[in-house]
C-alpha positions in Angstrom: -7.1 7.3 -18.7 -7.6 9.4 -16.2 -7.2 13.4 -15.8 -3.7 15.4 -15.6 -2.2 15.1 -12.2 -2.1 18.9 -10.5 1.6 18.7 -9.3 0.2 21.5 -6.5 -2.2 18.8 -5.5 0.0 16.0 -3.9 -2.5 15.2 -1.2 -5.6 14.7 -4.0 -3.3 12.6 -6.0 -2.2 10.6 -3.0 -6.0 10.5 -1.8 -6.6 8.8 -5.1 -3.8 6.5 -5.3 -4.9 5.2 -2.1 -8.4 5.1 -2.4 -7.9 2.6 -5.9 -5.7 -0.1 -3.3 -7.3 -2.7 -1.6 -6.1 -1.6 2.0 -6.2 -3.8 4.9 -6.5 -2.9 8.5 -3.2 -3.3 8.8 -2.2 -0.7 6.5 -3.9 2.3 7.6 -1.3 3.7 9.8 1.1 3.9 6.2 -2.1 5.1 4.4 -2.7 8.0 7.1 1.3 8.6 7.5 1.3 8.8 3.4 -1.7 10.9 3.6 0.2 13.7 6.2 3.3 13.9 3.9 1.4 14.7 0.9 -0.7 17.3 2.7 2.4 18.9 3.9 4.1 18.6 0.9 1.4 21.0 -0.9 2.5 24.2 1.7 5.9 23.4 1.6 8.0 25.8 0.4 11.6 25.1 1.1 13.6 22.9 -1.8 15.2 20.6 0.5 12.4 20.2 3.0 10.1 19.2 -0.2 12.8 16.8 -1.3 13.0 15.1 1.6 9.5 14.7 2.4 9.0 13.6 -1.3 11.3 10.8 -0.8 9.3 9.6 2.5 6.2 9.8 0.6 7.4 7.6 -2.1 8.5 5.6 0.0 5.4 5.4 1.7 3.5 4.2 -1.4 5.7 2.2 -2.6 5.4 0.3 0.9 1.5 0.0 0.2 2.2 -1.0 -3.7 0.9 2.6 -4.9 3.8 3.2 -7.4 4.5 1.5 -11.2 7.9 -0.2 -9.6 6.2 -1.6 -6.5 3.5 -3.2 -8.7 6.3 -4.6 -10.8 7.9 -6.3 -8.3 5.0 -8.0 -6.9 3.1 -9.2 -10.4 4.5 -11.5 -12.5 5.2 -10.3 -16.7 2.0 -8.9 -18.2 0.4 -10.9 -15.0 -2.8 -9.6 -13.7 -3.0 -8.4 -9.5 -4.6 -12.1 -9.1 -2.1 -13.8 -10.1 0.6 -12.4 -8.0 2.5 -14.9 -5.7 2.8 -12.7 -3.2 -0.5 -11.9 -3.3 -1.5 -15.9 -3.3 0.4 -16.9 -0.6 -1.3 -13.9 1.7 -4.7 -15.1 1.3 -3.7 -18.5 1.7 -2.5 -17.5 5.6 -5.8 -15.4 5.5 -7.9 -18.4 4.8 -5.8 -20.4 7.4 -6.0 -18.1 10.1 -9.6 -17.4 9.4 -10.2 -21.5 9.6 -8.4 -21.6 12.7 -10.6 -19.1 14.2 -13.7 -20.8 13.6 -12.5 -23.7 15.3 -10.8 -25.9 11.9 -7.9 -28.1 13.6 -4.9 -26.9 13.0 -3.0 -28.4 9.7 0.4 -28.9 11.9 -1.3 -30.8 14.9 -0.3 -34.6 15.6 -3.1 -37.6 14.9 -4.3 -38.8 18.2 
């Protein structure tokens, strides 16, 4: 387990959080975006400015599977991340597009 959580420390925890996902290219911009709303989050000082930009954070991570719920929803019962679906068919269009780009023919093209 790992230390208490500093609830003055948003952008350390949310620097963690991120740092244990396997980010793609792809997600950076979210990752950066998350990473500005946590930062602002620790000098905020207004109740409903904090509010709303803790909604758009969590929202944020959830988006990038940071949070307990968006984990649920992607793993199957007690499943481990391998053996999400989602997860499956992903690296299946990976390994596709990654064949097609080293010159594999293409699964959907007609016999000669």
């Amino acid at each position: 387990m790992s230390a208490p959580v500093n609830p003055a420390d948003v952008l350390g925890a949310t620097e963690s959080a991120l740092a244990a996902l396997d980010l793609e290219d792809e997600d950076q911009a979210a990752a950066a975006l998350a990473l500005r709303l946590a930062s602002a989050l620790d000098f905020e000082e207004s109740g409903r400015t904090t509010a709303e930009l803790a909604g758009k954070l969590l929202a944020t991570l959830e988006s990038l599977g940071a949070t307990p719920a968006a984990r649920k929803a992607v793993l199957p019962k007690g499943g481990a991340p391998g053996d999400s679906p989602a997860r499956t068919a992903r690296d299946d269009l990976r390994a596709r597009r990654a064949a097609r780009a080293h010159g594999a023919a293409d699964l959907d093209a007609a016999a000669p």
